[in-house]
Coordinates of C-alpha atoms and ligand atoms in Angstrom, one line a residue:
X290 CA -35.7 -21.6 -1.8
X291 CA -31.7 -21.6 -1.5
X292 CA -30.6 -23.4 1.8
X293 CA -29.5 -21.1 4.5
X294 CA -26.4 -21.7 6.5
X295 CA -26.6 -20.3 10.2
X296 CA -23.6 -17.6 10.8
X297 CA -22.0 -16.7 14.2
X298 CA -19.6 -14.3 14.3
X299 CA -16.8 -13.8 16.3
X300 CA -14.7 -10.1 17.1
X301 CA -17.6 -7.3 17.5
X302 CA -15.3 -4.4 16.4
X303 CA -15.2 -1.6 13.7
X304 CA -15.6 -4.1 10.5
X305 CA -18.0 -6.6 12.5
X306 CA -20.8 -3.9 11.7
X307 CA -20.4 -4.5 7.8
X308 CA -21.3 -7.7 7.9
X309 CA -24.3 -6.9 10.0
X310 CA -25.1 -4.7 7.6
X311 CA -24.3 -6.4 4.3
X312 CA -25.3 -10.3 5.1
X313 CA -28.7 -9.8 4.7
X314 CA -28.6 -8.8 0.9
X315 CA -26.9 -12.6 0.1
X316 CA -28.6 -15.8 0.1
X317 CA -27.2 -18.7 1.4
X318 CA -26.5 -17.4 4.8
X319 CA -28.1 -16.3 7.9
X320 CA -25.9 -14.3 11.0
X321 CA -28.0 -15.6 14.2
X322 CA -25.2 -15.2 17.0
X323 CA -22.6 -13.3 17.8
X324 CA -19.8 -13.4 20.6
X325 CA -16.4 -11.6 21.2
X326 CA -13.7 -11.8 23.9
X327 CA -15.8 -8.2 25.2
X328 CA -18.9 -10.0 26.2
X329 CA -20.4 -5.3 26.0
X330 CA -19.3 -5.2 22.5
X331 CA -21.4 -8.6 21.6
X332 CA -24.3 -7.2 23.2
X333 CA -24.2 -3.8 22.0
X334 CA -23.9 -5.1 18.3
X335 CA -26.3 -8.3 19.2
X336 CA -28.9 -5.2 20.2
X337 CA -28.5 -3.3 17.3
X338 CA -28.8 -6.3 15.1
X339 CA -31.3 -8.1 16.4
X340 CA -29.4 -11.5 16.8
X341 CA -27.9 -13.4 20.1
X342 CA -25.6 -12.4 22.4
X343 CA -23.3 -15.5 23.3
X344 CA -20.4 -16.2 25.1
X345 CA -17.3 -17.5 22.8
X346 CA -18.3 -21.4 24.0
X347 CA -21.7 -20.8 23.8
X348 CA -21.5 -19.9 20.3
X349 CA -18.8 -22.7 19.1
X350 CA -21.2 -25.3 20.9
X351 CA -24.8 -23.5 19.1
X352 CA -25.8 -26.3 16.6
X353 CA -27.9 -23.8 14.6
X354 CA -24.0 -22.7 13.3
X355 CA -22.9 -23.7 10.6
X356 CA -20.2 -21.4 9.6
X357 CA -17.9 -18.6 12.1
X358 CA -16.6 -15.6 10.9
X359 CA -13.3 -14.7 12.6
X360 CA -13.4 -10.9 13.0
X361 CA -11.3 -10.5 15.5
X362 CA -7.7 -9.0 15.2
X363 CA -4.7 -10.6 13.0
X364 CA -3.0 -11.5 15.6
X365 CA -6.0 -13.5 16.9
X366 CA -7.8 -14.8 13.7
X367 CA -4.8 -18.3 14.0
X368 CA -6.1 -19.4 17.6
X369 CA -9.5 -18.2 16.7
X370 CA -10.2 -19.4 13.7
X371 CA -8.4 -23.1 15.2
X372 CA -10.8 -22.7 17.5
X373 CA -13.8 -22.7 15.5
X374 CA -12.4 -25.5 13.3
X375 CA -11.6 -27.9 16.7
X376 CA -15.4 -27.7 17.1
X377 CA -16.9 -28.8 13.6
X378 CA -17.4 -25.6 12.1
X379 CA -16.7 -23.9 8.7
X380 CA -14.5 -20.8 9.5
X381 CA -14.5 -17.5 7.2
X382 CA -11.7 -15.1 8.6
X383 CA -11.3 -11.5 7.8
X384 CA -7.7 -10.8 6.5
X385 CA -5.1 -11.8 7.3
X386 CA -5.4 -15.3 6.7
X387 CA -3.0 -16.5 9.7
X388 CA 0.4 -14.7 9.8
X389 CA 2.7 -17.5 9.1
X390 CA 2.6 -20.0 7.0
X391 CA 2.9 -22.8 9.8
X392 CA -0.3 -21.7 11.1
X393 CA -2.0 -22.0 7.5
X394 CA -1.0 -25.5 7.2
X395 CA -2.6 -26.3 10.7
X396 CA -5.5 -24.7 9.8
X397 CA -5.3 -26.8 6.3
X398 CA -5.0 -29.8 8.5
X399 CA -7.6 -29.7 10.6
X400 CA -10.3 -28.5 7.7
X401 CA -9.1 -31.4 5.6
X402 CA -9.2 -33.6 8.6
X403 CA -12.5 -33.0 9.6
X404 CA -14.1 -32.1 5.6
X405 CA -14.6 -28.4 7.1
X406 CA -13.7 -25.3 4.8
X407 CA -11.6 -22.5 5.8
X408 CA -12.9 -19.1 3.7
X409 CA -11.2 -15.3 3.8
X410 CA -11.6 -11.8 3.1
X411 CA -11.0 -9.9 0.9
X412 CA -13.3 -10.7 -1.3
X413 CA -13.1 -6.9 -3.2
X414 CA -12.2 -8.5 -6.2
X415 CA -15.9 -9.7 -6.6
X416 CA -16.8 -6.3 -7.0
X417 CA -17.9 -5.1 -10.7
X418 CA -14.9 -3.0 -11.4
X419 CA -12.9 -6.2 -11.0
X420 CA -14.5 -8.4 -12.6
X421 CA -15.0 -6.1 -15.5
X422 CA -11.1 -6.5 -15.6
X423 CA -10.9 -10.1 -15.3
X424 CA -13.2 -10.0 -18.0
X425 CA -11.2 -7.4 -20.4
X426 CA -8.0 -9.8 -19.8
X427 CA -9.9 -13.1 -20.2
X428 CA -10.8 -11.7 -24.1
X429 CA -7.4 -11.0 -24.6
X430 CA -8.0 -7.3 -25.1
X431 CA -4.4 -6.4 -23.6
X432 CA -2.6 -9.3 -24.7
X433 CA -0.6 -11.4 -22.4
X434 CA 0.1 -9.3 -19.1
X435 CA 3.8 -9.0 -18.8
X436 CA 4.4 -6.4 -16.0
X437 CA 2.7 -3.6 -14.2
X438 CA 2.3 -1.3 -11.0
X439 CA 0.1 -1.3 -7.8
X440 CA 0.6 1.8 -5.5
X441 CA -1.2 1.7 -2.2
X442 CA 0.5 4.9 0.3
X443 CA -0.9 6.9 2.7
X444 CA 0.3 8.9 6.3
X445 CA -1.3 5.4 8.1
X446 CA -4.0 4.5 9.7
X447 CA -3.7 6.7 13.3
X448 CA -6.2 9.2 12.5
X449 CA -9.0 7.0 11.7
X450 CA -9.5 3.9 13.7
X451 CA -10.5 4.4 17.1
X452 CA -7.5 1.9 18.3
X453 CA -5.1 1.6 16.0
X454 CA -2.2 -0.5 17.9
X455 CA -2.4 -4.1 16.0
X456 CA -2.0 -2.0 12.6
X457 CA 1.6 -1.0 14.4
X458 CA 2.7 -4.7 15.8
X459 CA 3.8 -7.6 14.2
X460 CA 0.9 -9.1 11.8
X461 CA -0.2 -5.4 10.7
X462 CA 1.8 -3.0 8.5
X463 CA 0.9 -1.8 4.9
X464 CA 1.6 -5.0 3.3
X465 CA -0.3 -7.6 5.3
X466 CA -2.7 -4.8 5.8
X467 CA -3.7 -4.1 2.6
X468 CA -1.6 -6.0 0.7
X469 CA -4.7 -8.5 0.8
X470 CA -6.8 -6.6 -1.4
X471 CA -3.8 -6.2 -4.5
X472 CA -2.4 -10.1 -4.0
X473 CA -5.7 -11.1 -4.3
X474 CA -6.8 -9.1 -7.3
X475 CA -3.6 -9.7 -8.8
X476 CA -4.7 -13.6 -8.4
X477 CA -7.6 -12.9 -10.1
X478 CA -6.5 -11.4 -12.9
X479 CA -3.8 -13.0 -13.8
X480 CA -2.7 -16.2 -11.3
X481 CA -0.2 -17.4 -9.0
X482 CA 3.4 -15.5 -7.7
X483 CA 6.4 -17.4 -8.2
X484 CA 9.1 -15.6 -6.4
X485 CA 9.3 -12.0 -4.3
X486 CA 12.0 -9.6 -3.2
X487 CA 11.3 -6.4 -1.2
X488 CA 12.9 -3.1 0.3
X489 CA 11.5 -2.6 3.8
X490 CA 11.6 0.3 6.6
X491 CA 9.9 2.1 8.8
X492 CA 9.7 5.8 9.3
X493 CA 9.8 6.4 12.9
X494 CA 9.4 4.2 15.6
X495 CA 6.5 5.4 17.5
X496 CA 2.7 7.1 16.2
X497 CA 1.0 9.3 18.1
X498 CA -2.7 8.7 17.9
X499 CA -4.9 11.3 16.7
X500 CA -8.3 9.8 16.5
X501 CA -10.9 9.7 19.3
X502 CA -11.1 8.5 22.2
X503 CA -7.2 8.0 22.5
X504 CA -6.0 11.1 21.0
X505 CA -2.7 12.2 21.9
X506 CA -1.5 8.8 23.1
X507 CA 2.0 7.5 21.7
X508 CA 2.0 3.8 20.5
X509 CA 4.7 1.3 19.3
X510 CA 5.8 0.6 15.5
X511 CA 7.3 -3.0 15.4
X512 CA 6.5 -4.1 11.7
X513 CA 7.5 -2.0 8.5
X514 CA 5.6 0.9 7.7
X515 CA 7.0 1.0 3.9
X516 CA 7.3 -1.5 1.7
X517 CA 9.0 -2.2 -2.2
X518 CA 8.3 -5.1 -3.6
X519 CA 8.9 -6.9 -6.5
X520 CA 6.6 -9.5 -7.6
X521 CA 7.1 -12.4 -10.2
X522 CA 4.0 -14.4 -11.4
X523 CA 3.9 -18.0 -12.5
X524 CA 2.7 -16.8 -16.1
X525 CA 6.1 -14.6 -16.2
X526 CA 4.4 -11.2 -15.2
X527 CA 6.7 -8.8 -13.5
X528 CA 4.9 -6.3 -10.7
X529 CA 6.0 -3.6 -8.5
X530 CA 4.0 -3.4 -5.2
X531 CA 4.7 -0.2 -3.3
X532 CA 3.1 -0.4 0.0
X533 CA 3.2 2.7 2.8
X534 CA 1.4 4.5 6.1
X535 CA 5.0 6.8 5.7
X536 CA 3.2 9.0 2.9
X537 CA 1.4 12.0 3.3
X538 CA 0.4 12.4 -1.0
X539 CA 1.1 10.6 -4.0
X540 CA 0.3 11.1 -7.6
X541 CA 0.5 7.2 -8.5
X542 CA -2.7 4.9 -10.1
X543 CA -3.3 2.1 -7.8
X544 CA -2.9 -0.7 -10.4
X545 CA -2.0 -0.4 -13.8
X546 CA -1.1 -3.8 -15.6
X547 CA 0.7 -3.6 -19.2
X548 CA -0.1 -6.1 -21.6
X549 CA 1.6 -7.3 -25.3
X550 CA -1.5 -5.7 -26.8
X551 CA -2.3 -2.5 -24.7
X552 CA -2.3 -1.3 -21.0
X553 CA -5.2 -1.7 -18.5
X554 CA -5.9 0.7 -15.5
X555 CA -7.6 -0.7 -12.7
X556 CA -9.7 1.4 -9.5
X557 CA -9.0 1.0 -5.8
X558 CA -8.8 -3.1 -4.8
X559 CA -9.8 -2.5 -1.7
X560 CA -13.4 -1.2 -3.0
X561 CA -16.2 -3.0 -5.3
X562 CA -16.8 -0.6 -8.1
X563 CA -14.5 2.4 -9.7
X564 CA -13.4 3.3 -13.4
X565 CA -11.7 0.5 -15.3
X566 CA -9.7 2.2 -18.7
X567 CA -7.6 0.8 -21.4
X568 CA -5.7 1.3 -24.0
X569 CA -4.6 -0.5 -26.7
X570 CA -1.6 -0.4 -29.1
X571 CA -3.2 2.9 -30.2
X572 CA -2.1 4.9 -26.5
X573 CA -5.4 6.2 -26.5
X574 CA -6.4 5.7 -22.6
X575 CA -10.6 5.4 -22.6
X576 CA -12.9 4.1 -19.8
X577 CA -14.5 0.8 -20.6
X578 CA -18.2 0.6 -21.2
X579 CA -20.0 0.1 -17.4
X580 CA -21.5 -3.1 -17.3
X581 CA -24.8 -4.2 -15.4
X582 CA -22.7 -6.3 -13.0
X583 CA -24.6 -6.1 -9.5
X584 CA -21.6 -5.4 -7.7
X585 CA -20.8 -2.0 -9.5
X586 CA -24.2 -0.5 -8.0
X587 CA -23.3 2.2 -5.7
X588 CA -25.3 1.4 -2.2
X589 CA -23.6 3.2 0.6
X590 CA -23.2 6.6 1.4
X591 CA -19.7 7.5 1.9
X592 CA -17.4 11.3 1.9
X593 CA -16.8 10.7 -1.3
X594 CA -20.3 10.1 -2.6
X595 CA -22.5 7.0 -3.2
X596 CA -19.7 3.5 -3.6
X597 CA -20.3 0.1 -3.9
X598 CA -19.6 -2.0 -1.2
X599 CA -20.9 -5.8 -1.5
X600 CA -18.2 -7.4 1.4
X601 CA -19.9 -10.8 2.7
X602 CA -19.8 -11.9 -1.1
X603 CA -17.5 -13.8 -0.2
X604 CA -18.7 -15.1 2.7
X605 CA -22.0 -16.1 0.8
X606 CA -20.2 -17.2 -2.1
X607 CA -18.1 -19.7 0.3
X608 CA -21.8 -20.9 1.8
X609 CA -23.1 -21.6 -1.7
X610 CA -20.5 -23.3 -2.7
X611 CA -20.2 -26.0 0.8
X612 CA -24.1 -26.1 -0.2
X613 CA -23.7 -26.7 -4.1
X614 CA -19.6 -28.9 -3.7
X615 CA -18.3 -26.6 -5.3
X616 CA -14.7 -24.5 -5.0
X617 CA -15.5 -21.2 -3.3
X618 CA -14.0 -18.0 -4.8
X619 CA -12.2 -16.8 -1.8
X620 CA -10.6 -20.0 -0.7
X621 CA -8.1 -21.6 1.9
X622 CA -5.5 -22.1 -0.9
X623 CA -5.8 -18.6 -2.5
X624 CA -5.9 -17.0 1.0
X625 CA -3.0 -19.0 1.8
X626 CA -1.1 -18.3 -1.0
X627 CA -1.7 -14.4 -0.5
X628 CA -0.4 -15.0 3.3
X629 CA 3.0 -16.9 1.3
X630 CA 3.0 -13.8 -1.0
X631 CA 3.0 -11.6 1.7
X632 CA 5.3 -12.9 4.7
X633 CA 8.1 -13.7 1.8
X634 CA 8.4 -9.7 0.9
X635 CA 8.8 -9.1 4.5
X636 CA 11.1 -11.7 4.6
X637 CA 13.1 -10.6 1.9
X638 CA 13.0 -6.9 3.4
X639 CA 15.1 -8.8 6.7
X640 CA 17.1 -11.0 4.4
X641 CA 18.0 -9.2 1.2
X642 CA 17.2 -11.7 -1.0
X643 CA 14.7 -13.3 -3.6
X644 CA 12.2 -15.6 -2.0
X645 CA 10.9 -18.2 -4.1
X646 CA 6.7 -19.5 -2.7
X647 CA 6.7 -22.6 -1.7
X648 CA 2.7 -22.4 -1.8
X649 CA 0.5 -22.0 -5.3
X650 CA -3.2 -21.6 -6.1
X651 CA -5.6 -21.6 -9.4
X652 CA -7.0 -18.5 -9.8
X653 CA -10.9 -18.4 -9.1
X654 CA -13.4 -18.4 -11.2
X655 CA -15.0 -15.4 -12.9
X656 CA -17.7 -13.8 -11.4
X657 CA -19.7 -12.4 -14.5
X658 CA -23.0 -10.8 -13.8
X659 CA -25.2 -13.8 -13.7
X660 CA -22.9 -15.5 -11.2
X661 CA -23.1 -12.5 -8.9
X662 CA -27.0 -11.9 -9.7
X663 CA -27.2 -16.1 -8.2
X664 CA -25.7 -14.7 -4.6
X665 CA -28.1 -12.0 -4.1
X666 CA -31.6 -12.4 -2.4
Ligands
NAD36 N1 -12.0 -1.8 10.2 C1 -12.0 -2.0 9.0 O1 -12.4 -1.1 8.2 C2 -11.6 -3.3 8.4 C3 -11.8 -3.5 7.0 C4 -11.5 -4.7 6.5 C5 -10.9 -5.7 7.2 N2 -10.7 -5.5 8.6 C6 -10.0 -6.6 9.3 O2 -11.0 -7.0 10.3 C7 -10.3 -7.5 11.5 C8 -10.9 -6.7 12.6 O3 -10.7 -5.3 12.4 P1 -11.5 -4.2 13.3 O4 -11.2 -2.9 12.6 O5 -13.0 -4.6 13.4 O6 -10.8 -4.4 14.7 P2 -11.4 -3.9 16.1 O7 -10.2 -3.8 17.0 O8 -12.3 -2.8 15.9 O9 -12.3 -5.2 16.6 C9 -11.8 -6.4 16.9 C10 -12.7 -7.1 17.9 O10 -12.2 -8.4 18.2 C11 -12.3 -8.7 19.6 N3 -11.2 -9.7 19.9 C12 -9.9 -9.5 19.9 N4 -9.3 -10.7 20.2 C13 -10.3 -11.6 20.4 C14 -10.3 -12.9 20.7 N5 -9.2 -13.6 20.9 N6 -11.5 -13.6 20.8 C15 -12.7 -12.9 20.6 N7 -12.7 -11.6 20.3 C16 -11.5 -10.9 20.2 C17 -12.0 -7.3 20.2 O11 -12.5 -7.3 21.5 C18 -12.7 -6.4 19.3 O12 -14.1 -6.2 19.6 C19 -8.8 -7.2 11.2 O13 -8.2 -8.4 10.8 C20 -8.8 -6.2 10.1 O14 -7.7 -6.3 9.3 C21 -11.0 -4.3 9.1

């Protein structure tokens, strides 16, 4: 039997109930406590999932944790995700990362320091869509990627999340929002970002919130809510990244990367499964064969029909690999990297100018269908 590392989670919110959900389907890891700066939202989740309501010492100082997951919003995960670290745990933060790069190199410090690892979200690019692409560009079926598009607009996030203020302040916004899901597929299919330069703004200053419970009420915007940016990659790949909340309908693909040999189209980062197509020389766009990867099979019930949805893979993934010494797909220096990627276009949207990275990462290793077979119970 795999060895089982105890989980406590930290930040009892909207996501906190997909990892609830999801954990249980991955070996490797086991979520026993959880705590949040709401002592009523740890209990009501702690009561629905049958684990421990703790306070946020209690839960640092448990010994049956092994590993923390930072849940909690952006502008928390840096002092949270310290915290865990400062008392001998492993962290695994939702995304953002940290929202400078200071902070990341604390973090880094502390990890290193202490021979703790430091794990984030998204790990989306696991999913079986993905990975079919990884796959695809691996065999050289496209040829070398030399440019390509991601699209990612919508009228925002106001009308959905029952409070939608950090998506409005300083560490939210489109691009360090869901920015996370492209950087970090773009990562995985084809490697590091050398330099950025964006086009930011915002379309009005205030939202007024039309979701329930605080419908009608009118909230600040202080981070850009539209976002053009360029991206250049270390293997000479030119990409645009178009990120919005100031849209209300688009007709653009959300990733299409062009190769020397043919173009591939690539589904929704921000989801596990989806339609990969190609084409070759030849113009003629199919969709590739589905494969039997586990993380394609549809499991949850959502508007738009039965989806895939296998988040915590990464979190097992990063629990196997502490167990086994080995690199962990959705890593510190990959996460990092994706927070470099990110803060530099905004950067460059104050500064009107390129911005080279000072950070770089490998990209992780594939995760074919046997690998992803090894996570699940
Ligand atoms: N909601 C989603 O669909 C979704 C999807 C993917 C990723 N995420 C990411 O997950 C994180 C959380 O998002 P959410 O939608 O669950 O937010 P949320 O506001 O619903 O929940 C956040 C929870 O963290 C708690 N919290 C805040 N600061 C804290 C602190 N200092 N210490 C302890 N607890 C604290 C809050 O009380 C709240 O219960 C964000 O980083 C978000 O980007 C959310």
């Amino acid at each position: 039997m795999t060895k089982e590392l105890g989980v406590g989670i930290i930040g009892c919110g909207n996501i906190s109930t997909t990892y609830f959900k999801l954990s249980p389907l991955f070996k490797g890891i086991k979520v026993l406590a959880c705590a949040d700066i709401n002592p009523a939202a740890a209990e009501t989740r702690a009561s629905e999932y049958g684990v421990k309501a703790q306070t946020i010492e209690e839960l640092l100082a448990n010994p049956e944790i092994d590993i923390v997951v930072n849940l909690t919003i952006p502008d928390a995960h840096f002092p949270v995700s310290k915290m865990i670290l400062e008392a001998g745990k492993h962290v695994y933060s939702e995304k953002p990362l940290v929202l400078s790069l200071e902070q990341g190199e604390q973090l880094r410090g502390i990890a290193t320091a202490n021979n703790l690892k430091v794990g984030c979200a998204p790990d989306t690019f696991l999913g079986g869509a993905h990975q079919l692409a990884r796959d695809y560009i691996d065999q050289g079926k496209i040829g070398r990627v030399t440019s390509g598009t991601c699209h990612v607009l919508s009228p925002g996030m106001e009308m959905w999340h029952p409070n939608p203020d950090f998506f409005f302040l300083p560490g939210g916004g489109p691009i360090l929002d869901l920015g996370p899901y492209y950087i970090a597929n773009l990562i995985n299919l084809i490697g590091p970002v050398k330099r950025v330069a964006a086009l930011t703004s915002m379309a009005s200053p205030t939202r007024t919130i039309t979701s329930e419970p605080r419908k009608g009420e009118v909230i600040p915007v202080e981070t850009p809510t539209n976002i053009h940016a360029l991206l250049e990659f270390q293997n000479g790949a030119t990409i645009t990244l178009s990120a919005s909340w100031d849209v209300w309908s688009h007709n653009h693909a959300n990733m299409e990367l062009y190769g020397t040999e043919g173009s591939l189209f690539v589904p929704d980062p921000n989801f596990f499964g989806g339609t990969v197509s190609a084409s070759g020389r030849d113009k003629d766009i199919q969709p590739l064969e589905t494969w039997d990867h586990p993380f394609s099979v549809p499991n949850q019930e959502h508007k738009q029909g039965m989806m895939a949805n296998y988040r915590t893979a990464g979190l097992a993934d990063m629990a196997l690999a502490i167990l086994d010494g080995r690199d962990a797909r959705c890593s510190l220096e990959r996460a990092l990297h994706g927070v470099d990627v990110m803060v530099s276009i905004l950067q460059s949207g104050e500064e009107g100018r390129f911005i080279e990275l000072t950070t770089t990462c490998t990209q992780p290793a594939a995760l074919g269908i046997e690998e992803a077979r090894a996570l699940l119970r």
